[in-house]
GROMACS .gro file of C-alpha atoms in nm:
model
  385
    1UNK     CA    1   0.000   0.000   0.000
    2UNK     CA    2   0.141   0.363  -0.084
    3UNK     CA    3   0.190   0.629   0.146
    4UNK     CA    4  -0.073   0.828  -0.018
    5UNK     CA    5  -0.333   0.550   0.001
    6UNK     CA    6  -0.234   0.457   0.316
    7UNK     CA    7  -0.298   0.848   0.480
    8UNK     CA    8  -0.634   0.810   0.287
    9UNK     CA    9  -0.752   0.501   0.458
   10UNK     CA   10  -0.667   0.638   0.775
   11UNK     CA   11  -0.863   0.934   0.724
   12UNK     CA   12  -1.143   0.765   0.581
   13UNK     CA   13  -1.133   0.508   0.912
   14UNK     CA   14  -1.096   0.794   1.142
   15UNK     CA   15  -1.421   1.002   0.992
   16UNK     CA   16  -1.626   0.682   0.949
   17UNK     CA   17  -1.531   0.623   1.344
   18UNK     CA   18  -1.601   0.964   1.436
   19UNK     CA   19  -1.944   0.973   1.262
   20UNK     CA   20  -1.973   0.623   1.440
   21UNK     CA   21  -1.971   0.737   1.756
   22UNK     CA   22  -2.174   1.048   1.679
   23UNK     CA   23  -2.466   0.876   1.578
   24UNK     CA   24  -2.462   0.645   1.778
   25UNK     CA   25  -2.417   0.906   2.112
   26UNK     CA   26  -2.684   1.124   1.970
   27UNK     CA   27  -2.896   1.255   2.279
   28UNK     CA   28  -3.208   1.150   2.109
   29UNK     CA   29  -3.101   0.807   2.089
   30UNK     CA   30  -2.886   0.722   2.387
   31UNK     CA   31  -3.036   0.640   2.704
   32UNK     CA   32  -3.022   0.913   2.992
   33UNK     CA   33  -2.746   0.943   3.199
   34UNK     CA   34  -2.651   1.228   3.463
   35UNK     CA   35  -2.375   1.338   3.360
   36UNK     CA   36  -2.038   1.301   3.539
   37UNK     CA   37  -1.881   1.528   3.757
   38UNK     CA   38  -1.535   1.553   3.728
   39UNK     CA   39  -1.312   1.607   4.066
   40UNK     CA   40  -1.109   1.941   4.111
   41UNK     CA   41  -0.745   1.887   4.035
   42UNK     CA   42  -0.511   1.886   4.350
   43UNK     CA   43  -0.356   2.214   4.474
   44UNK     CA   44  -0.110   2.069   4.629
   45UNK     CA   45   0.295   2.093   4.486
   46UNK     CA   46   0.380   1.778   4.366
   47UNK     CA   47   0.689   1.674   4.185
   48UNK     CA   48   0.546   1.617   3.812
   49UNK     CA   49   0.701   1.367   3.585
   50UNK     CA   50   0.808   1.537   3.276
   51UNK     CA   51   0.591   1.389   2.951
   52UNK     CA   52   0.603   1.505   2.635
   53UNK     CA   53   0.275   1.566   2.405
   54UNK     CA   54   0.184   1.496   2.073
   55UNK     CA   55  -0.062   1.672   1.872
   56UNK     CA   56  -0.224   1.431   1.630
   57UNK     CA   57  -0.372   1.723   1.443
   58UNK     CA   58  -0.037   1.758   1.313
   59UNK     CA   59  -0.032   1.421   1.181
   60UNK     CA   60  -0.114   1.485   0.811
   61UNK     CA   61   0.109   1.826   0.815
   62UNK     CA   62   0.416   1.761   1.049
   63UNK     CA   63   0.450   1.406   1.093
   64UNK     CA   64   0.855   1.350   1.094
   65UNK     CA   65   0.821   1.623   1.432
   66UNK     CA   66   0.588   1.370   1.555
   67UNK     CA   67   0.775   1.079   1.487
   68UNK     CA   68   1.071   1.234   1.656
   69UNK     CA   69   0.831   1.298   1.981
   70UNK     CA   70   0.732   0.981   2.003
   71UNK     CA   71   1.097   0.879   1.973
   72UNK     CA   72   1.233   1.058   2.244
   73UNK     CA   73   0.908   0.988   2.467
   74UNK     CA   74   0.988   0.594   2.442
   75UNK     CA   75   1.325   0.536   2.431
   76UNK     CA   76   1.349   0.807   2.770
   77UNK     CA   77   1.068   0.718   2.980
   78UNK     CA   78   0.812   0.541   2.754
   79UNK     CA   79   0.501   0.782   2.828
   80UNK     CA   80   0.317   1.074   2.654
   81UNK     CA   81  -0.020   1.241   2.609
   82UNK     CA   82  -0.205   1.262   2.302
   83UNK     CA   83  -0.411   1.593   2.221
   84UNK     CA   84  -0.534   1.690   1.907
   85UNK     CA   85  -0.709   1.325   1.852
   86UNK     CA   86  -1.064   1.466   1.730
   87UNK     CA   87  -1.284   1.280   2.001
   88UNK     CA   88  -1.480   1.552   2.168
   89UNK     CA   89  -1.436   1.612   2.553
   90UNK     CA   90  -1.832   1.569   2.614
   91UNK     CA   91  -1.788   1.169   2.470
   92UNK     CA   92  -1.494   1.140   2.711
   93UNK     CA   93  -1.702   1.242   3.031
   94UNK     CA   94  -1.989   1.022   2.890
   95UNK     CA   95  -1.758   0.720   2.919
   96UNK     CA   96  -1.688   0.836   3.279
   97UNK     CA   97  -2.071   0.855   3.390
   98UNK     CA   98  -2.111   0.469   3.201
   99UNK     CA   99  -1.792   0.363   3.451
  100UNK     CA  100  -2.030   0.530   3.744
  101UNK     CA  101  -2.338   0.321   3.643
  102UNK     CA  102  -2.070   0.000   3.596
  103UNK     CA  103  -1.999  -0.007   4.007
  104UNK     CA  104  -2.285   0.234   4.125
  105UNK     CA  105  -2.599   0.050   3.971
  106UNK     CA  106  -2.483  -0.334   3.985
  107UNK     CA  107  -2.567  -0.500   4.259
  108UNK     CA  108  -2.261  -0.704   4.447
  109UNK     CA  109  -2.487  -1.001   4.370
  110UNK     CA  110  -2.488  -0.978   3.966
  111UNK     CA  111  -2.141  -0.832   4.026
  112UNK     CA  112  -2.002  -1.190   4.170
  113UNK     CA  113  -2.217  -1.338   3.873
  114UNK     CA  114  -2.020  -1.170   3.675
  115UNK     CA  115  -1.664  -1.217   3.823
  116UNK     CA  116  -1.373  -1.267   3.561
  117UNK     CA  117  -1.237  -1.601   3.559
  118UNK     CA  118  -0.869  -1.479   3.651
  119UNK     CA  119  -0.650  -1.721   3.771
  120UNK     CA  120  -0.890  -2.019   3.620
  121UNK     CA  121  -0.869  -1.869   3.232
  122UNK     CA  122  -0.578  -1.533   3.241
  123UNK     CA  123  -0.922  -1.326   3.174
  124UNK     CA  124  -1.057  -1.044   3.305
  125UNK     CA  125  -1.374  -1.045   3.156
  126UNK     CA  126  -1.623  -0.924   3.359
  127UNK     CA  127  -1.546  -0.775   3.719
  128UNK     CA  128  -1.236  -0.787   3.937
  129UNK     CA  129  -1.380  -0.715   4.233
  130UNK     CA  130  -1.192  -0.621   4.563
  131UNK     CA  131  -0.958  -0.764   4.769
  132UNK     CA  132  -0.825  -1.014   4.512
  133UNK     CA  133  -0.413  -0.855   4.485
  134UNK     CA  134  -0.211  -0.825   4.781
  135UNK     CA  135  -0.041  -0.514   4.781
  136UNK     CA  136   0.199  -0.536   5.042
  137UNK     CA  137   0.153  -0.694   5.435
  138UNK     CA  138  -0.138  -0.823   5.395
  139UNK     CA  139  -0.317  -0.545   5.275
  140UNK     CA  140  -0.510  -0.579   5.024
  141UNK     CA  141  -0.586  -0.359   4.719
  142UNK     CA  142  -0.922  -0.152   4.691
  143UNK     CA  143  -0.962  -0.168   4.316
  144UNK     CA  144  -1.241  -0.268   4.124
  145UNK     CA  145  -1.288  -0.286   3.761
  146UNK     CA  146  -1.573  -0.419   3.484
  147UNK     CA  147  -1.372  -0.546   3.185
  148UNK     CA  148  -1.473  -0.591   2.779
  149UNK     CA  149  -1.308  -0.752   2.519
  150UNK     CA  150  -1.323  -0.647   2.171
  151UNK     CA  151  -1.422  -1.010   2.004
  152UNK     CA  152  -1.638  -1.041   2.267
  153UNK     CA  153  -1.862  -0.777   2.357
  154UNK     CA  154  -2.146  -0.898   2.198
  155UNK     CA  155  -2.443  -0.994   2.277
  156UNK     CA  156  -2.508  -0.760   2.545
  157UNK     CA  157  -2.722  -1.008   2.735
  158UNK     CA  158  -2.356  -1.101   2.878
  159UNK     CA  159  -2.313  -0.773   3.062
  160UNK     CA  160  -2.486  -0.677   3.342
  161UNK     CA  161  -2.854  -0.543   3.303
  162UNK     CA  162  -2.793  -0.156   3.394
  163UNK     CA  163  -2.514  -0.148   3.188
  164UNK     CA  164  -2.702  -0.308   2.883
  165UNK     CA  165  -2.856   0.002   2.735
  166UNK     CA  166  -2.456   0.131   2.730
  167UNK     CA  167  -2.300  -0.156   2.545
  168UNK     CA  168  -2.338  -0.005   2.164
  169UNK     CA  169  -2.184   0.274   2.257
  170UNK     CA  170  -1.879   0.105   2.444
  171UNK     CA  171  -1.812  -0.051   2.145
  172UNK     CA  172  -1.835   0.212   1.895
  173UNK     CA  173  -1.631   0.443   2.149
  174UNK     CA  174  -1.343   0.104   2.090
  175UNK     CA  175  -1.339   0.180   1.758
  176UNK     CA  176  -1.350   0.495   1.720
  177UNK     CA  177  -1.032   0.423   1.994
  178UNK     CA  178  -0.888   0.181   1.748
  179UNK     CA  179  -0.897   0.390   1.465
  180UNK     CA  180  -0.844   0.722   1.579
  181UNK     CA  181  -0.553   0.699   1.819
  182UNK     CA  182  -0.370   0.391   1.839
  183UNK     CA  183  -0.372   0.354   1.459
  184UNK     CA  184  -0.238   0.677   1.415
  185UNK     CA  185  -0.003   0.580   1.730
  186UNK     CA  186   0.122   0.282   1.543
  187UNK     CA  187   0.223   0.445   1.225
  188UNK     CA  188   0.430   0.721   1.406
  189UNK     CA  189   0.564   0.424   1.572
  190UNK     CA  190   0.683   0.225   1.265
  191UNK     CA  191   0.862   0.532   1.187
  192UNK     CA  192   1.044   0.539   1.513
  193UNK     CA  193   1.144   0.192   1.448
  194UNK     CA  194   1.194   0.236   1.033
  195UNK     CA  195   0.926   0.008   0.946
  196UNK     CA  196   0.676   0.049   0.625
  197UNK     CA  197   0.390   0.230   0.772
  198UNK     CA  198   0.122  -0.026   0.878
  199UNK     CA  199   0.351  -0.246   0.970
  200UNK     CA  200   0.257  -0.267   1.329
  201UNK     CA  201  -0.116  -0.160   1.297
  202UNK     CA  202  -0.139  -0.513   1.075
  203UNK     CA  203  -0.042  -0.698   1.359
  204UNK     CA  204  -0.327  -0.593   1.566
  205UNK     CA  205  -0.558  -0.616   1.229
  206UNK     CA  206  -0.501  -0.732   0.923
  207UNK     CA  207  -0.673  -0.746   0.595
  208UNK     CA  208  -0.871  -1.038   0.676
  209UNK     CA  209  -1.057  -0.843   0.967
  210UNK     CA  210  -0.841  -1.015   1.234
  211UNK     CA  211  -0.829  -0.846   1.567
  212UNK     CA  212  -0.648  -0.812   1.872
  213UNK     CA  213  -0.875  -0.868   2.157
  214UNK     CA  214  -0.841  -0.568   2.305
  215UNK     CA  215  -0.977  -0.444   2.667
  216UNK     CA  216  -1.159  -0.149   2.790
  217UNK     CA  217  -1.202  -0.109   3.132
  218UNK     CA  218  -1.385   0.116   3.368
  219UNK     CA  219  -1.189   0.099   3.706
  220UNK     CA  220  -1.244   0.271   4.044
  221UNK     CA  221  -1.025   0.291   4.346
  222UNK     CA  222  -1.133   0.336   4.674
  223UNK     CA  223  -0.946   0.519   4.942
  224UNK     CA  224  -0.714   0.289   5.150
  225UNK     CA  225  -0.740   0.336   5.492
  226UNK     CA  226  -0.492   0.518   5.743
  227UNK     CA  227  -0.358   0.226   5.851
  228UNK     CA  228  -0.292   0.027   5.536
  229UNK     CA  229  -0.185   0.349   5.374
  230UNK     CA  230   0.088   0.329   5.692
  231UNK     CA  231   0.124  -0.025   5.561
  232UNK     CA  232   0.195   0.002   5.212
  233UNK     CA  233   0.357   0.357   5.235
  234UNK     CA  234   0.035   0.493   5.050
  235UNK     CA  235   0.106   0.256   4.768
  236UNK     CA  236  -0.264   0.156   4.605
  237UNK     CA  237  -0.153  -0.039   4.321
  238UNK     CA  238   0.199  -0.164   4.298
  239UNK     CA  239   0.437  -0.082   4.007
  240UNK     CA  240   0.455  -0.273   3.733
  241UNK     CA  241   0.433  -0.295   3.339
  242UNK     CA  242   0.168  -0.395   3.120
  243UNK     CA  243   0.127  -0.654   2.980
  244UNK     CA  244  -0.001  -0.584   2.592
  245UNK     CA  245   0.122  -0.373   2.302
  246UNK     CA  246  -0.009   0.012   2.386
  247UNK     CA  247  -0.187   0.154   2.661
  248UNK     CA  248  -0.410   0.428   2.658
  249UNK     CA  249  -0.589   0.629   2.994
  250UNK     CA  250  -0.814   0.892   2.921
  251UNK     CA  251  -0.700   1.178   3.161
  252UNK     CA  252  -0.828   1.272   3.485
  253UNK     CA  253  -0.748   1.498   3.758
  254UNK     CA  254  -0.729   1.279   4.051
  255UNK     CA  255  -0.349   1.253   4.112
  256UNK     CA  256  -0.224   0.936   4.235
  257UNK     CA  257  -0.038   0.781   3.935
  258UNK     CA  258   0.349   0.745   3.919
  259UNK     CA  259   0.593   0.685   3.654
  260UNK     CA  260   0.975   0.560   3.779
  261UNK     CA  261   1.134   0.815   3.574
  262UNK     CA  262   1.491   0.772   3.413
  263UNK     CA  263   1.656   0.871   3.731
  264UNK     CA  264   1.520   0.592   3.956
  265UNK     CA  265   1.268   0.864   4.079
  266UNK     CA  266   0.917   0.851   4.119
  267UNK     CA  267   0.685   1.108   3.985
  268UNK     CA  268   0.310   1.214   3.909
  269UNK     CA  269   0.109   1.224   3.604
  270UNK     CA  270  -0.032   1.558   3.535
  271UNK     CA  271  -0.364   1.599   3.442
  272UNK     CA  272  -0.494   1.741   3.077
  273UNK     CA  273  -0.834   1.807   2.981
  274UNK     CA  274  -0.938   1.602   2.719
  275UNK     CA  275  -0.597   1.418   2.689
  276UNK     CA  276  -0.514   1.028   2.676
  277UNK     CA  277  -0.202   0.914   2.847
  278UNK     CA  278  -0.050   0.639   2.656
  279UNK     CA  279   0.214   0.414   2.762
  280UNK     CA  280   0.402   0.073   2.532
  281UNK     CA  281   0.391  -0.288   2.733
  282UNK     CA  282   0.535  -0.548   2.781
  283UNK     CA  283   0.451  -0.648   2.403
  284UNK     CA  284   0.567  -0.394   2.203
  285UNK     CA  285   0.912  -0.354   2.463
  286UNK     CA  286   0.971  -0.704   2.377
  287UNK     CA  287   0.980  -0.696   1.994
  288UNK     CA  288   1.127  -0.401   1.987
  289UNK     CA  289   1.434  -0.599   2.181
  290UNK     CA  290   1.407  -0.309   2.465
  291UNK     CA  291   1.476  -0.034   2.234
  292UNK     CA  292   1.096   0.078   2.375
  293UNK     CA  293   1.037   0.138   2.677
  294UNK     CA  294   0.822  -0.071   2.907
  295UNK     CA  295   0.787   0.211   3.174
  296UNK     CA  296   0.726   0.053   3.541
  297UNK     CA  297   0.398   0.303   3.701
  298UNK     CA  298   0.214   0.272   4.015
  299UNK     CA  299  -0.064   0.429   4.169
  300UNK     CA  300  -0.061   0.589   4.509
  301UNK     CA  301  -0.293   0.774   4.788
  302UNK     CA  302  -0.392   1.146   4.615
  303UNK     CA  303  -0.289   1.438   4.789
  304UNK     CA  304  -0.446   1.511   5.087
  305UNK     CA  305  -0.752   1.771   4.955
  306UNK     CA  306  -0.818   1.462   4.701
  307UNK     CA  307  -0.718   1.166   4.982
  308UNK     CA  308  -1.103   1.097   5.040
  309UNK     CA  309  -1.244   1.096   4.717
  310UNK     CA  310  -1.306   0.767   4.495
  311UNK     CA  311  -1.065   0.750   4.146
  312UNK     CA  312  -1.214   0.695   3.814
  313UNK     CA  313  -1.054   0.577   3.520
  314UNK     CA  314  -1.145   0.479   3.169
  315UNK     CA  315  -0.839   0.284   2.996
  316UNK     CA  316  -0.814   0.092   2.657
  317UNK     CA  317  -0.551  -0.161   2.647
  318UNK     CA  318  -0.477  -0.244   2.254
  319UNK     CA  319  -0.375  -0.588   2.230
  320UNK     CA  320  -0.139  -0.771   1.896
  321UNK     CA  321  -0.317  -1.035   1.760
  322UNK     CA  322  -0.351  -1.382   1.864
  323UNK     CA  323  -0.071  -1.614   1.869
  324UNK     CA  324   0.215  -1.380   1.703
  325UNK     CA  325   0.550  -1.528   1.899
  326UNK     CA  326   0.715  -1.210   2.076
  327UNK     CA  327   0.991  -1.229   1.855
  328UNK     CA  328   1.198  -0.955   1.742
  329UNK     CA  329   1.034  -0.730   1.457
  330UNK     CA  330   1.222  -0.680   1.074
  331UNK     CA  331   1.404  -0.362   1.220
  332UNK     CA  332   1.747  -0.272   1.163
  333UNK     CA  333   1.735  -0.038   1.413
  334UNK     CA  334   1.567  -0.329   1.660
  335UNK     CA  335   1.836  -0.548   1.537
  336UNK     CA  336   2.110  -0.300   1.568
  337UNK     CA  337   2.046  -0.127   1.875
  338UNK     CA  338   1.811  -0.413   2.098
  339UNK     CA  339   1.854  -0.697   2.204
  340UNK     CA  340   1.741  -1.089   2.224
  341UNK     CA  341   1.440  -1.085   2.523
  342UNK     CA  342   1.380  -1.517   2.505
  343UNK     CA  343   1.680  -1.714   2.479
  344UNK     CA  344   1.427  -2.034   2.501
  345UNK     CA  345   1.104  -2.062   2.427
  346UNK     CA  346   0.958  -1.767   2.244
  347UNK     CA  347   0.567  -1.722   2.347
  348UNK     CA  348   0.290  -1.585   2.204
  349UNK     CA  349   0.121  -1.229   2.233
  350UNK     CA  350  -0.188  -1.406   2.401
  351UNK     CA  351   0.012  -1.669   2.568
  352UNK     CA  352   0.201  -1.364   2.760
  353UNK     CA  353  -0.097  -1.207   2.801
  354UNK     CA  354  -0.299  -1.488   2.975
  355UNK     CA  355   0.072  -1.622   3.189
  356UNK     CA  356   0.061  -1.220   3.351
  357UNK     CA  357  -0.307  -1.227   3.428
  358UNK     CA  358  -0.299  -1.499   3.584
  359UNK     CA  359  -0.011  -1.465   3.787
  360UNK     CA  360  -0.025  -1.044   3.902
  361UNK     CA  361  -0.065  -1.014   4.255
  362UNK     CA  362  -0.157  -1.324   4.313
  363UNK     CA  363   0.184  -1.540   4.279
  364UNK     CA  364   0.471  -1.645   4.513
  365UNK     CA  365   0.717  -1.368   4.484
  366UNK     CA  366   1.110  -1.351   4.552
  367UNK     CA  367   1.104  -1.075   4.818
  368UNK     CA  368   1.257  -0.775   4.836
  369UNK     CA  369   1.285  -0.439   4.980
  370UNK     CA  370   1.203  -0.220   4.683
  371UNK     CA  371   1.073  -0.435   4.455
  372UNK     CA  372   0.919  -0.825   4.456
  373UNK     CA  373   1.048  -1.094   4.204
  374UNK     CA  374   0.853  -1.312   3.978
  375UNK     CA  375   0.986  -1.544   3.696
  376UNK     CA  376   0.718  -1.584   3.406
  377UNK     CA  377   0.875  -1.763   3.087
  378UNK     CA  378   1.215  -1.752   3.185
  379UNK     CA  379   1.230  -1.351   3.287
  380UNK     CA  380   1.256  -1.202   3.613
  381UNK     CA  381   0.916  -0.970   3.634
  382UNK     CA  382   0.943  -0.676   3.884
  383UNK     CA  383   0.700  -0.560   4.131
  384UNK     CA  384   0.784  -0.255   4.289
  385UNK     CA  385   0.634  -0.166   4.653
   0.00000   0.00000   0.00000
């Protein structure tokens, strides 16, 4: 495919996605919702990790400045925001007030009906409910989250009833995701790495229609108390990687995540209105032999004038597809400048995929003071307090 034709599909993908998502959103045709309110931002001094930004309306016009963005962004500290992506801030908040009616509206009973088969499948489908990771101690965490898959969303009889009425626009809201952002995230990625543009995007859908399964996830964190705060030293979810190909969190002003920055320090996301946050896993680190960065993060108690309040987020973790071995990719600059990950047994995107599920939080660890030690598939996984 040319470069021309390419850039034409893309806009053609991104308009049909937008118009997507704007019929199907339509006030007169959505169900009611009130709509959510979001939190003031802290006013407290914090020590802000430094991110970089790129503009995707610059994408047709100035795409070699993006390229080099995204560049420095993942080969420093593997995180930036994305403005300039064409999805209105009004849709954003709307996916916020469907998270409410995910953990507000669902009884605990249809809730443990619908509890994903973690440990039994590497799934998350469905809810994670409470009290399922240790953090550190013996505390445990106070994170909840209602998981979809992109094969798998329909029929919407297997959600639960309240958030039935919701489910078309979930899905259109994942494509117009898919097509938007990460595709667009992708490209300026093969040029990072000097691959023909599509390159990547292909491997998370090809010609054929074949997915990744990706997951979109409404997640809430309740406050920890004082005394497991004490505990885990305020620590609400420990730091880690992820475990897929890209990472995106839709912005919001609650500020409690971390990034372990280049100098072995931890510091805080800052919130953007109407930005995503988008970070490479484990995936993408792997085949690119390291060269990206697999960034660890965490997520800790707020400030203290936002300690009390409950955290929302709305995430979208883009997935490669289905049984692609994490092998390097055809990069010279992979192949000059990274480095072999497996030195046995290569697996598969889903096989890591389903091996880290299962295992996060939940496995014996090799303890330590800063960080805990698991071995999945050969490699020594971190788990930092």
């Amino acid at each position: 495919m040319t470069t021309a034709t390419a850039t034409l599909t893309e806009a053609l993908e991104a308009n049909l996605s937008r118009l997507s998502l704007s019929a199907s959103s339509s006030p007169s045709t959505r169900p009611h919702l009130p709509q959510w309110q979001a939190p003031p931002p802290t006013q407290h001094e914090v020590e802000w990790a430094d991110i970089l930004t790129v503009d995707l309306s610059l994408y047709e016009t100035d795409k070699p400045k993006l390229i080099e963005t995204v560049q420095t962004a993942l080969q420093r500290d593997g995180f930036f925001y994305v403005v300039g992506h064409g999805i209105d801030v009004e849709e954003l908040k709307r996916q916020f007030a469907i998270g409410e009616v995910a953990f507000d509206q669902v009884s605990r009973e249809e809730k443990e009906a619908h509890r994903a088969q973690i440990k039994e499948k590497g799934s998350f489908m469905g809810y994670k409910l409470q009290n399922y990771w240790e953090i550190k101690d013996g505390v445990r965490d106070r994170i909840e989250h209602y998981n979809f898959y992109n094969n798998s969303i329909d029929p919407v009889t297997r959600h639960p009833t309240a958030l039935r009425p919701f489910v078309p626009e979930v899905k259109d809201f994942l494509h117009t995701m898919r097509h938007t952002v990460l595709h667009k995230v992708l490209n300026l990625i093969d040029g990072v790495l000097g691959l023909d543009e599509g390159y990547l995007w292909d491997l998370h859908q090809n010609a054929q229609g074949e997915m990744g399964d990706d997951l979109f996830r409404y997640m809430i964190y309740d406050p920890l108390t004082g005394e497991e705060s004490k505990k885990t030293n305020g620590v609400m979810l420990n730091g880690h990687t992820d475990f897929n190909s890209i990472s995106t969190l839709i912005s919001q002003p609650i500020t409690a995540l971390q990034v372990l920055m280049p100098d072995d320090v931890w510091r805080y996301v800052k919130h953007k209105d109407g930005a995503f946050v988008i970070n490479i896993g484990d995936q993408l680190s792997f085949m690119s032999g390291g060269v990206l960065k697999g960034t660890m993060h965490r997520v800790v108690s707020p400030p203290e004038d936002q300690r009390t309040l409950r955290r929302l987020g709305v995430f979208h973790f883009a997935h490669f597809r289905n049984h692609i071995p994490l092998d390097l990719l055809p990069s010279k600059k992979v192949h000059d400048e990274g480095h072999i990950v497996f030195e046995g047994e290569v697996p598969t995107t889903n096989e890591w995929e389903e091996m880290r599920v299962k295992s996060y939080g939940t496995s014996e660890f090799i303890k330590g003071k800063e960080y805990d030690i698991e071995v999945i598939a050969g490699l020594q996984v971190r788990h930092y307090h």
